Amino acid sequence: MKASGLGWAVLLVLLGLVVKGKAEIYIVTVEGEPIISYKGGENGFEATAVESDEKLDTTSELVTSYASHLEKKHDMLLGMLFEHGSYKKLYSYKHLINGFSVHLSPQQAETLKRAPGVKSVERDWKVRKLTTHTPQFLGLPTGVWPAGGGFDRAGEDIVIGFVDSGIYPHHPSFAAHHDDPYGPVPKYRGKCEIDPDTKRDFCNGKIIGAQYFAEAAKAAGAFNPTIDFASPMDGDGHGSHTAAIAAGNNGIPVRLHGHEFGKASGMAPRARIAVYKAIYRLFGGFVADVVAAIDQAVHDGVDILSLSVGPNSPPTNTKTTFLNPFDATLLAAVKAGVFVAQAAGNGGPFPKTLVSYSPWIASVAAAIDDRRYKNHLNLGNGKALAGLGLSPSTHPNQTYTMVAANDVLLDSSATKFSPSDCQRPEVLNKKLVEGNILLCGYSFNFVVGTASIKKVSETAKALGAVGFVLAVENVSPGTKFDPVPVGIPGILITDVSKTMDLIDYYNVSTPRDWTGRVKSFKAIGSIGDGLMPILHKSAPEVALFSARGPNIRDFSFQDADLLKPDILAPGSLIWAAWSPNGTDEPNFVGKDDLL
């Protein structure tokens, strides 16, 4: 007699013939409708499906009993196929899709694929993380905000769920106003996890939900609680930034290095924030954790889902691009009445680089606004070289001697430290730098993140320089440069032709002996004021880094019949909250605010 697929799998387990390879995480979908679309008829359970304009009542007995039924079926399937302890179920997905994620061997995954009732078994894949003037630029103060009750009421009682890297709850953008306190939101049923360090929960009325999801990350051995935080605490900065942009309090002063850059506001300043942390600093995240976060957010009753995260690429092991657990979850969320917005991605300017390709959600491209922070370097020969600022000026009507880092080395052995990057003050001669402008070179180290403009500023300050110039000598087409706020005069020259003008002037003005050693420094210059923004009328334009459509290529490298992105929104040079815990943006380590 021929054994059924399920019976054959059980027989293999009993005979000990299933050889295990290295365990991996798989997302499994099974037959049977999830809560959001179940219309009744299975094992006597009544319907739990909702219409698209209705919200799911997750507290009803019908929903909770059917949810328990689905989870028991997941456990039963795994228990019938495999020995206890040979696998680990990470999540049961019940509300938006019917399935689960599990950590098991590839051989066990093959067994699952052949089991009756199993629709798909997908190996988990990675995801990555993809405003003082912006409200005025968008016309909110005279348009949207008054219609929503004014800037002090816009977004009232709206709950935005952020699936991101968590939140830094101590930032003033997320404070609960004592003069205008936030009341309860009965429709929201999420919970607030406890900060293991402070022993307090993350919620205060503005933040009304905070949970973290890391079972897949832990199973994969990628989670480090020391830096990733086993809590909703933001260890990266990205989650705090996006939450403040969307729902940060209105009128929050942006102060950095003793300078104020205006007052920031979220686009819906009275909206509530619900945090679903599933992205981490060093490795990004896993789809299994993100799906669990989305499933929980819809269960909890969010109105909007903000996803500034997306898969590294379209899944390669599904029959079509869109029939994978991640995009099916997004479809079910939309069916549940939740508006889902996802960043288009940062793979531009090349075409077909979208990572947000679900037809049923809003894919948002990044635009520049009309604000620029520019500066200039005045040379002793009368030339003014344009660059990027966000720094104060040197003393007005005064010029200073300019010294190149390579010409002020304490020892020739320091060349092994890439001294022109100006990252190590200990290799440069303070006596020659003090009171002068330090000239540094922008190398590939800045591109890969091993060098930072912040460190250049710290080096110049430690050596007593009055300011610094960071000049780009070679740059790949399409490289994006952002101004970085610093506390001393400084300028980043990104135009290679302007850098050549600076080098030519410096060389002509700097006499050397026959060995190449500088005899005296005679090049002079001054740095302008880069703190004031300049408004350009060229905006809005698609940001260079923003992912492009008009479609994507699916798993078989065929063009998908899809037009994306759907909408364009400011996504460059935005003042908003940051987390001082984040380290993957070297220019902003330890800062509470970010450009």
Coordinates of C-alpha atoms in Angstrom, one line a residue:
M1 CA 0.0 0.0 0.0
K2 CA 1.3 3.4 -0.9
A3 CA 1.8 5.7 2.1
S4 CA 0.3 9.2 2.0
G5 CA 2.7 12.2 2.0
L6 CA 2.0 12.8 5.7
G7 CA 2.2 9.1 6.6
W8 CA 5.5 8.7 4.7
A9 CA 7.0 11.7 6.5
V10 CA 6.0 10.3 9.9
L11 CA 7.5 7.0 9.0
L12 CA 10.8 8.6 8.0
V13 CA 10.9 10.3 11.4
L14 CA 10.1 7.1 13.3
L15 CA 12.9 5.3 11.4
G16 CA 15.4 8.1 12.1
L17 CA 16.1 8.5 8.4
V18 CA 15.6 12.2 8.2
V19 CA 19.2 13.6 8.1
K20 CA 19.4 17.2 9.3
G21 CA 21.4 19.9 7.7
K22 CA 22.0 23.3 9.1
A23 CA 18.8 24.6 10.5
E24 CA 17.2 27.7 8.8
I25 CA 14.1 29.7 9.2
Y26 CA 11.1 29.0 7.0
I27 CA 7.7 30.7 6.6
V28 CA 5.0 28.2 6.0
T29 CA 1.4 28.9 4.8
V30 CA -1.3 26.3 5.2
E31 CA -4.7 25.7 3.8
G32 CA -7.6 27.4 5.6
E33 CA -8.5 31.1 5.8
P34 CA -7.0 33.4 8.3
I35 CA -9.2 35.4 10.7
I36 CA -9.5 38.4 8.4
S37 CA -11.2 36.4 5.6
Y38 CA -12.7 33.4 7.3
K39 CA -16.4 33.0 6.3
G40 CA -17.3 30.2 8.5
G41 CA -18.0 26.5 8.0
E42 CA -14.8 24.9 9.5
N43 CA -15.3 22.7 12.6
G44 CA -18.3 24.7 13.6
F45 CA -16.6 28.1 13.9
E46 CA -18.7 31.1 12.9
A47 CA -17.4 33.7 10.4
T48 CA -14.8 36.2 11.4
A49 CA -14.3 37.9 8.0
V50 CA -14.8 41.7 7.8
E51 CA -15.6 44.0 5.0
S52 CA -12.9 46.4 3.8
D53 CA -14.5 49.4 5.5
E54 CA -14.8 47.5 8.8
K55 CA -12.3 47.0 11.6
L56 CA -11.6 43.6 13.0
D57 CA -12.8 43.1 16.6
T58 CA -10.0 41.0 17.9
T59 CA -11.5 40.9 21.4
S60 CA -14.6 39.0 20.3
E61 CA -15.0 35.4 21.4
L62 CA -15.4 34.3 17.7
V63 CA -12.0 35.8 16.8
T64 CA -10.1 34.5 19.9
S65 CA -11.5 31.0 19.6
Y66 CA -10.8 30.7 15.9
A67 CA -7.3 32.1 16.5
S68 CA -6.7 29.5 19.1
H69 CA -8.0 26.8 16.7
L70 CA -5.5 27.9 14.0
E71 CA -2.6 27.9 16.3
K72 CA -3.4 24.4 17.6
K73 CA -3.5 23.2 14.0
H74 CA -0.1 24.7 13.4
D75 CA 1.3 22.9 16.5
M76 CA -0.4 19.7 15.6
L77 CA 1.0 19.7 12.0
L78 CA 4.6 20.2 13.3
G79 CA 4.1 17.7 16.1
M80 CA 2.9 15.0 13.7
L81 CA 5.8 15.4 11.4
F82 CA 8.8 15.9 13.6
E83 CA 10.2 14.8 16.9
H84 CA 9.8 17.3 19.8
G85 CA 12.9 19.3 20.2
S86 CA 14.0 18.9 16.5
Y87 CA 12.4 22.2 15.5
K88 CA 11.4 25.5 17.0
K89 CA 8.2 27.3 16.0
L90 CA 8.8 31.0 16.1
Y91 CA 5.4 32.6 15.4
S92 CA 1.9 31.5 14.5
Y93 CA 0.3 33.8 11.9
K94 CA -3.4 33.9 12.3
H95 CA -4.9 37.2 11.5
L96 CA -3.7 38.2 8.1
I97 CA -2.3 34.9 6.7
N98 CA -2.7 31.3 8.0
G99 CA 0.7 29.9 8.7
F100 CA 3.7 30.0 10.9
S101 CA 7.5 30.5 10.9
V102 CA 9.7 27.7 12.1
H103 CA 13.4 27.0 12.6
L104 CA 14.3 23.6 11.2
S105 CA 16.6 21.7 8.8
P106 CA 16.3 21.9 5.0
Q107 CA 15.4 18.2 5.0
Q108 CA 12.5 18.9 7.4
A109 CA 11.5 21.8 5.2
E110 CA 11.2 19.4 2.3
T111 CA 9.1 17.1 4.4
L112 CA 6.8 20.0 5.2
K113 CA 6.4 20.9 1.5
R114 CA 5.0 17.4 0.8
A115 CA 2.6 17.4 3.8
P116 CA -1.1 17.6 3.1
G117 CA -2.6 21.0 3.8
V118 CA 0.7 22.9 3.3
K119 CA 0.4 25.6 0.6
S120 CA 4.0 26.9 0.6
V121 CA 7.3 26.7 2.5
E122 CA 9.5 29.8 2.0
R123 CA 13.0 30.1 3.3
D124 CA 13.1 33.4 5.3
W125 CA 14.8 36.3 3.6
K126 CA 16.3 39.5 4.8
V127 CA 14.8 43.0 5.0
R128 CA 16.6 46.3 5.3
K129 CA 15.8 49.8 6.5
L130 CA 14.9 51.8 3.4
T131 CA 11.1 69.0 9.7
T132 CA 11.3 72.3 10.3
H133 CA 10.4 73.6 6.8
T134 CA 8.6 70.6 5.3
P135 CA 5.1 71.4 6.6
Q136 CA 5.3 74.8 4.9
F137 CA 6.8 73.2 1.7
L138 CA 3.8 70.8 1.6
G139 CA 1.3 73.5 2.4
L140 CA 0.0 71.9 5.6
P141 CA -0.4 75.0 7.8
T142 CA -2.9 76.5 5.4
G143 CA -4.4 73.4 3.9
V144 CA -4.5 70.0 5.7
W145 CA -3.9 71.1 9.2
P146 CA -6.8 73.6 9.5
A147 CA -9.1 71.0 8.0
G148 CA -8.0 68.6 10.8
G149 CA -8.5 71.0 13.6
G150 CA -5.3 73.0 13.4
F151 CA -1.7 72.0 13.8
D152 CA -2.3 71.3 17.5
R153 CA -5.1 68.8 16.7
A154 CA -4.1 67.4 13.3
G155 CA -4.0 63.6 13.5
E156 CA -5.9 63.4 16.8
D157 CA -6.9 59.8 17.7
I158 CA -5.2 58.3 14.6
V159 CA -2.9 55.5 15.5
I160 CA 0.2 54.9 13.3
G161 CA 2.0 51.6 13.6
F162 CA 5.7 51.8 12.8
V163 CA 7.5 48.6 11.8
D164 CA 11.0 49.7 12.1
S165 CA 14.0 49.8 14.5
G166 CA 12.1 50.8 17.6
I167 CA 11.9 54.2 19.3
Y168 CA 14.0 56.4 21.6
P169 CA 11.1 57.4 23.9
H170 CA 13.0 60.2 25.8
H171 CA 13.1 62.5 22.8
P172 CA 10.9 65.6 23.1
S173 CA 9.2 64.8 19.8
F174 CA 7.5 61.9 21.7
A175 CA 6.8 63.6 25.0
A176 CA 3.3 63.7 26.5
H177 CA 2.1 67.3 26.7
H178 CA 1.1 68.2 30.3
D179 CA -0.9 71.3 29.2
D180 CA -2.7 69.3 26.5
P181 CA -2.5 65.7 27.6
Y182 CA -3.2 62.8 25.3
G183 CA -6.4 60.9 26.3
P184 CA -7.0 57.2 25.9
V185 CA -7.6 55.5 22.5
P186 CA -10.2 52.8 23.3
K187 CA -10.0 51.2 19.8
Y188 CA -6.3 50.4 20.3
R189 CA -5.5 47.2 22.1
G190 CA -1.7 47.0 21.9
K191 CA 0.6 46.5 24.8
C192 CA 3.7 48.3 26.2
E193 CA 6.7 46.2 26.9
I194 CA 9.0 47.1 29.8
D195 CA 12.4 48.7 29.3
P196 CA 14.8 46.2 31.0
D197 CA 17.1 49.0 32.0
T198 CA 14.7 51.6 33.5
K199 CA 12.1 49.0 34.5
R200 CA 9.4 51.3 33.1
D201 CA 7.3 50.8 30.0
F202 CA 7.7 52.8 26.9
C203 CA 4.3 54.3 26.8
N204 CA 3.2 57.8 27.9
G205 CA 0.0 58.7 26.0
K206 CA 1.8 59.8 22.9
I207 CA 3.4 56.4 22.5
I208 CA 0.6 54.0 23.2
G209 CA 2.1 50.7 22.1
A210 CA 5.7 49.3 22.1
Q211 CA 6.7 45.7 21.3
Y212 CA 9.7 44.0 19.7
F213 CA 9.9 41.0 17.5
A214 CA 13.2 39.1 17.2
E215 CA 12.5 35.4 17.3
A216 CA 13.8 34.8 13.8
A217 CA 16.8 37.0 14.4
K218 CA 17.6 35.1 17.6
A219 CA 17.1 31.7 15.8
A220 CA 19.5 32.8 13.0
G221 CA 22.1 33.8 15.6
A222 CA 22.1 37.4 14.4
F223 CA 20.7 39.0 17.5
N224 CA 23.0 40.6 20.1
P225 CA 21.1 41.9 23.1
T226 CA 23.9 44.2 24.1
I227 CA 23.6 46.4 21.1
D228 CA 20.3 45.4 19.6
F229 CA 18.3 45.8 22.9
A230 CA 15.8 43.1 23.8
S231 CA 13.1 45.7 24.0
P232 CA 11.5 48.4 21.8
M233 CA 14.4 50.7 22.4
D234 CA 15.9 52.1 19.2
G235 CA 19.4 50.9 18.8
D236 CA 19.8 52.3 15.3
G237 CA 18.0 55.7 15.0
H238 CA 16.0 55.0 11.9
G239 CA 12.8 54.1 13.7
S240 CA 12.8 57.2 15.9
H241 CA 13.5 59.3 12.8
T242 CA 10.6 58.0 10.8
A243 CA 8.2 58.1 13.8
A244 CA 9.0 61.8 14.4
I245 CA 8.6 62.7 10.7
A246 CA 5.1 61.2 10.6
A247 CA 3.8 61.9 14.1
G248 CA 6.3 63.9 16.2
N249 CA 5.0 66.7 18.4
N250 CA 4.7 70.1 16.9
G251 CA 7.0 73.0 17.7
I252 CA 10.0 71.0 19.0
P253 CA 13.2 73.1 18.8
V254 CA 16.0 71.7 16.8
R255 CA 19.3 72.6 18.5
L256 CA 22.7 71.3 17.6
H257 CA 26.2 72.5 18.5
G258 CA 24.6 75.6 20.2
H259 CA 22.7 76.6 17.1
E260 CA 18.9 76.4 16.6
F261 CA 17.7 75.3 13.2
G262 CA 14.0 76.1 13.7
K263 CA 11.2 74.1 15.2
A264 CA 10.2 70.7 13.9
S265 CA 6.9 69.0 13.6
G266 CA 5.5 65.7 12.5
M267 CA 3.1 65.7 9.6
A268 CA 0.3 64.5 11.9
P269 CA 1.5 66.0 15.2
R270 CA -1.3 64.7 17.4
A271 CA -1.3 61.2 16.0
R272 CA -0.4 58.4 18.4
I273 CA 2.6 56.1 17.9
A274 CA 2.5 52.4 18.1
V275 CA 6.0 50.8 17.9
Y276 CA 6.6 47.3 16.4
K277 CA 10.4 46.9 16.4
A278 CA 11.6 44.2 13.9
I279 CA 14.7 45.9 12.4
Y280 CA 18.1 45.9 14.0
R281 CA 21.3 47.9 13.6
L282 CA 23.9 45.5 12.1
F283 CA 21.9 43.0 10.1
G284 CA 18.6 44.7 9.2
G285 CA 15.8 42.1 9.9
F286 CA 14.1 39.0 8.8
V287 CA 10.7 38.7 7.0
A288 CA 9.5 36.2 9.6
D289 CA 9.8 38.9 12.3
V290 CA 8.4 41.7 10.1
V291 CA 5.3 39.6 9.2
A292 CA 4.7 38.9 12.9
A293 CA 5.0 42.6 13.7
I294 CA 2.5 43.5 10.9
D295 CA 0.1 40.8 12.0
Q296 CA 0.2 42.1 15.6
A297 CA -0.2 45.7 14.5
V298 CA -3.4 45.0 12.6
H299 CA -4.6 42.8 15.5
D300 CA -4.0 45.8 17.9
G301 CA -6.0 48.2 15.8
V302 CA -3.6 50.6 14.1
D303 CA -5.1 52.9 11.4
I304 CA -2.0 53.3 9.4
L305 CA 1.1 51.1 8.9
S306 CA 4.4 52.9 8.2
L307 CA 7.0 50.6 6.6
S308 CA 10.3 52.3 6.0
V309 CA 11.7 48.8 5.5
G310 CA 11.6 46.3 2.6
P311 CA 13.1 43.1 1.4
N312 CA 16.6 43.1 0.0
S313 CA 15.2 41.7 -3.3
P314 CA 12.1 40.0 -4.6
P315 CA 11.8 36.4 -3.3
T316 CA 13.4 34.0 -5.7
N317 CA 11.6 30.8 -4.7
T318 CA 7.9 31.6 -5.3
K319 CA 5.9 31.1 -8.5
T320 CA 5.1 34.7 -8.8
T321 CA 6.6 37.8 -7.2
F322 CA 3.5 38.8 -5.2
L323 CA 2.4 35.4 -3.9
N324 CA 4.8 35.3 -1.0
P325 CA 4.1 35.6 2.8
F326 CA 5.2 39.2 3.1
D327 CA 3.1 40.6 0.3
A328 CA 0.1 38.4 1.2
T329 CA 0.3 39.8 4.7
L330 CA 0.3 43.4 3.3
L331 CA -2.8 42.5 1.2
A332 CA -4.6 41.2 4.2
A333 CA -3.7 44.3 6.2
V334 CA -5.3 46.4 3.5
K335 CA -8.4 44.2 3.5
A336 CA -8.6 44.8 7.2
G337 CA -9.0 48.5 6.6
V338 CA -5.4 49.6 7.4
F339 CA -3.7 52.1 5.1
V340 CA -0.2 50.7 4.3
A341 CA 2.6 53.0 3.2
Q342 CA 6.0 51.6 2.3
A343 CA 9.2 53.3 1.2
A344 CA 10.1 52.6 -2.4
G345 CA 13.7 51.9 -1.5
N346 CA 17.1 53.6 -1.9
G347 CA 18.4 51.8 -4.9
G348 CA 18.2 54.8 -7.3
P349 CA 19.0 56.3 -9.7
F350 CA 18.8 53.0 -11.6
P351 CA 15.5 51.8 -13.1
K352 CA 13.6 48.7 -11.8
T353 CA 15.2 49.0 -8.3
L354 CA 11.9 49.1 -6.3
V355 CA 11.7 47.0 -3.2
S356 CA 8.1 48.1 -2.5
Y357 CA 6.1 46.3 -5.3
S358 CA 2.8 45.2 -3.7
P359 CA 0.1 46.4 -6.0
W360 CA -2.3 47.0 -3.0
I361 CA -0.2 49.4 -0.9
A362 CA 1.1 52.9 -1.4
S363 CA 4.8 52.8 -2.4
V364 CA 6.4 56.2 -1.6
A365 CA 9.4 57.6 -3.5
A366 CA 11.7 60.1 -1.9
A367 CA 11.8 63.7 -3.1
I368 CA 14.0 66.6 -2.4
D369 CA 12.4 69.7 -1.0
D370 CA 13.5 73.3 -1.8
R371 CA 15.9 73.7 1.1
R372 CA 19.7 73.6 0.7
Y373 CA 22.5 74.3 3.1
K374 CA 25.4 75.7 1.1
N375 CA 28.6 77.4 2.0
H376 CA 31.8 78.8 0.4
L377 CA 35.5 78.9 0.9
N378 CA 37.2 82.2 0.0
L379 CA 40.8 81.8 -1.2
G380 CA 43.5 84.4 -1.0
N381 CA 43.6 84.6 -4.8
G382 CA 40.0 86.0 -4.8
K383 CA 38.3 82.8 -5.8
A384 CA 35.2 81.6 -3.9
L385 CA 34.7 77.8 -4.0
A386 CA 31.2 76.5 -3.4
G387 CA 30.5 73.6 -1.0
L388 CA 28.1 72.2 1.6
G389 CA 27.9 73.9 5.0
L390 CA 25.8 73.5 8.1
S391 CA 28.6 75.2 10.1
P392 CA 29.3 78.7 11.4
S393 CA 31.8 81.0 9.6
T394 CA 35.3 81.9 10.5
H395 CA 35.7 85.4 12.0
P396 CA 34.3 88.0 9.6
N397 CA 36.8 90.0 7.6
Q398 CA 39.7 87.8 8.6
T399 CA 41.7 85.2 6.7
Y400 CA 43.6 82.3 8.1
T401 CA 46.6 80.2 7.0
M402 CA 45.6 76.9 5.4
V403 CA 47.7 73.7 6.2
A404 CA 47.2 70.3 4.5
A405 CA 47.1 67.3 6.8
N406 CA 49.8 65.5 4.8
D407 CA 52.1 68.4 5.4
V408 CA 51.8 68.5 9.2
L409 CA 52.5 64.8 10.0
L410 CA 54.4 64.2 13.3
D411 CA 56.1 61.2 11.7
S412 CA 56.3 59.8 8.2
S413 CA 55.1 56.4 9.6
A414 CA 51.7 58.1 10.1
T415 CA 51.0 57.6 6.4
K416 CA 49.6 54.1 7.2
F417 CA 46.7 55.8 9.0
S418 CA 45.4 57.7 6.0
P419 CA 46.3 61.0 7.6
S420 CA 44.6 63.1 4.9
D421 CA 41.2 61.8 6.3
C422 CA 41.9 63.8 9.4
Q423 CA 40.4 61.1 11.7
R424 CA 43.4 60.9 14.1
P425 CA 44.6 64.1 15.8
E426 CA 47.5 62.3 17.5
V427 CA 49.3 61.8 14.1
L428 CA 49.2 65.6 13.2
N429 CA 51.4 68.4 14.6
K430 CA 49.3 70.6 16.8
K431 CA 51.8 73.4 16.7
L432 CA 51.5 73.7 12.9
V433 CA 47.7 73.3 12.9
E434 CA 46.7 75.5 15.8
G435 CA 45.0 78.8 14.7
N436 CA 44.9 77.7 11.1
I437 CA 42.4 76.0 8.7
L438 CA 43.1 72.3 8.3
L439 CA 42.8 70.9 4.8
C440 CA 41.6 67.2 4.5
G441 CA 40.8 64.8 1.7
Y442 CA 37.5 63.0 1.2
S443 CA 38.5 59.4 0.5
F444 CA 36.7 56.1 0.0
N445 CA 36.8 55.6 3.8
F446 CA 34.0 58.2 4.1
V447 CA 31.9 56.3 1.6
V448 CA 32.2 53.0 3.5
G449 CA 31.7 54.6 6.9
T450 CA 35.2 54.1 8.4
A451 CA 35.7 57.8 8.3
S452 CA 33.3 60.6 9.1
I453 CA 32.9 64.3 8.8
K454 CA 32.1 64.4 12.5
K455 CA 35.5 63.0 13.3
V456 CA 37.2 65.5 11.0
S457 CA 35.5 68.2 13.1
E458 CA 36.6 66.6 16.3
T459 CA 40.2 66.3 15.0
A460 CA 40.3 70.0 13.9
K461 CA 38.9 71.1 17.3
A462 CA 41.4 68.9 19.3
L463 CA 44.3 70.5 17.3
G464 CA 43.1 74.0 17.9
A465 CA 42.2 74.7 14.2
V466 CA 39.9 77.5 13.5
G467 CA 38.1 75.3 10.9
F468 CA 38.5 72.6 8.3
V469 CA 38.0 72.0 4.6
L470 CA 37.1 68.5 3.4
A471 CA 37.7 68.3 -0.4
V472 CA 36.6 65.5 -2.8
E473 CA 39.2 64.6 -5.3
N474 CA 37.6 61.6 -7.0
V475 CA 33.9 60.7 -6.9
S476 CA 31.8 58.1 -8.7
P477 CA 28.8 59.4 -10.7
G478 CA 25.6 59.6 -8.6
T479 CA 27.4 59.8 -5.3
K480 CA 25.1 61.6 -2.8
F481 CA 26.6 64.2 -0.4
D482 CA 24.6 65.6 2.6
P483 CA 25.6 68.5 4.7
V484 CA 26.6 67.5 8.3
P485 CA 26.1 69.8 11.2
V486 CA 29.4 70.6 13.0
G487 CA 30.3 73.0 15.8
I488 CA 33.3 74.7 14.2
P489 CA 33.6 76.3 10.7
G490 CA 33.8 73.7 8.1
I491 CA 33.0 73.0 4.5
L492 CA 32.7 70.0 2.2
I493 CA 33.7 70.7 -1.4
T494 CA 32.0 68.1 -3.6
D495 CA 32.9 69.5 -7.0
V496 CA 36.1 67.9 -8.2
S497 CA 37.0 71.0 -10.4
K498 CA 36.7 73.2 -7.3
T499 CA 38.9 70.9 -5.4
M500 CA 41.5 71.2 -8.2
D501 CA 41.3 75.0 -7.9
L502 CA 42.0 74.7 -4.1
I503 CA 45.0 72.3 -4.7
D504 CA 46.5 74.5 -7.4
Y505 CA 46.2 77.6 -5.2
Y506 CA 47.7 75.7 -2.2
N507 CA 50.6 74.3 -4.2
V508 CA 51.5 77.6 -5.8
S509 CA 51.4 79.4 -2.5
T510 CA 53.3 76.8 -0.5
P511 CA 57.1 76.8 -1.0
R512 CA 59.0 73.5 -0.4
D513 CA 62.6 72.4 -0.2
W514 CA 64.2 69.8 -2.5
T515 CA 62.8 66.9 -0.4
G516 CA 59.2 68.2 -0.7
R517 CA 59.0 69.4 2.9
V518 CA 57.0 72.7 3.3
K519 CA 59.3 75.7 4.1
S520 CA 56.4 78.0 5.0
F521 CA 52.6 78.0 4.8
K522 CA 51.3 81.0 2.8
A523 CA 48.0 79.9 1.4
I524 CA 45.2 81.8 3.1
G525 CA 41.4 81.5 3.2
S526 CA 38.2 81.9 5.1
I527 CA 35.0 79.9 5.5
G528 CA 31.5 81.4 5.1
D529 CA 28.4 80.9 7.1
G530 CA 26.6 77.7 6.2
L531 CA 23.9 77.7 8.9
M532 CA 21.1 79.5 6.9
P533 CA 19.1 77.5 4.4
I534 CA 18.7 78.6 0.8
L535 CA 15.4 77.9 -0.8
H536 CA 15.4 76.7 -4.4
K537 CA 12.5 76.6 -6.7
S538 CA 13.6 73.4 -8.5
A539 CA 11.8 71.2 -6.0
P540 CA 10.1 68.8 -5.9
E541 CA 12.4 66.4 -7.7
V542 CA 12.9 62.7 -7.2
A543 CA 15.9 62.3 -4.9
L544 CA 18.9 60.7 -6.6
F545 CA 18.9 57.7 -4.2
S546 CA 15.2 57.0 -4.5
A547 CA 14.4 53.7 -6.1
R548 CA 12.9 53.9 -9.6
G549 CA 10.1 52.0 -11.4
P550 CA 8.2 51.9 -13.6
N551 CA 8.1 48.2 -12.6
I552 CA 10.3 45.5 -11.2
R553 CA 11.7 42.3 -12.5
D554 CA 10.1 39.2 -10.9
F555 CA 11.9 36.0 -9.8
S556 CA 12.4 34.8 -13.4
F557 CA 13.7 38.3 -14.5
Q558 CA 10.6 39.1 -16.5
D559 CA 9.0 42.5 -16.2
A560 CA 6.2 42.6 -13.8
D561 CA 3.0 44.3 -15.1
L562 CA 3.1 47.1 -12.5
L563 CA 3.5 50.8 -12.3
K564 CA 5.3 52.0 -9.2
P565 CA 6.0 54.1 -7.1
D566 CA 2.6 55.5 -6.3
I567 CA 3.4 58.8 -4.6
L568 CA 6.3 61.2 -4.0
A569 CA 7.1 62.7 -0.6
P570 CA 10.0 64.7 0.9
G571 CA 12.7 62.2 2.0
S572 CA 16.0 64.1 1.9
L573 CA 17.5 66.7 4.4
I574 CA 14.8 66.2 7.0
W575 CA 15.2 67.4 10.5
A576 CA 13.7 64.8 12.9
A577 CA 14.4 62.8 16.0
W578 CA 17.3 60.4 16.2
S579 CA 18.5 57.9 18.8
P580 CA 21.9 58.4 20.5
N581 CA 22.2 54.6 20.6
G582 CA 22.6 54.4 16.9
T583 CA 26.1 53.9 15.4
D584 CA 25.6 53.0 11.8
E585 CA 25.5 56.7 10.8
P586 CA 29.0 57.8 12.0
N587 CA 28.3 61.5 11.6
F588 CA 25.5 61.4 14.1
V589 CA 26.7 59.0 16.8
G590 CA 25.4 60.2 20.2
K591 CA 23.1 62.8 18.8
D592 CA 19.5 63.3 19.6
D593 CA 18.6 65.1 16.4
L594 CA 19.5 64.5 12.8
L595 CA 19.3 66.3 9.5

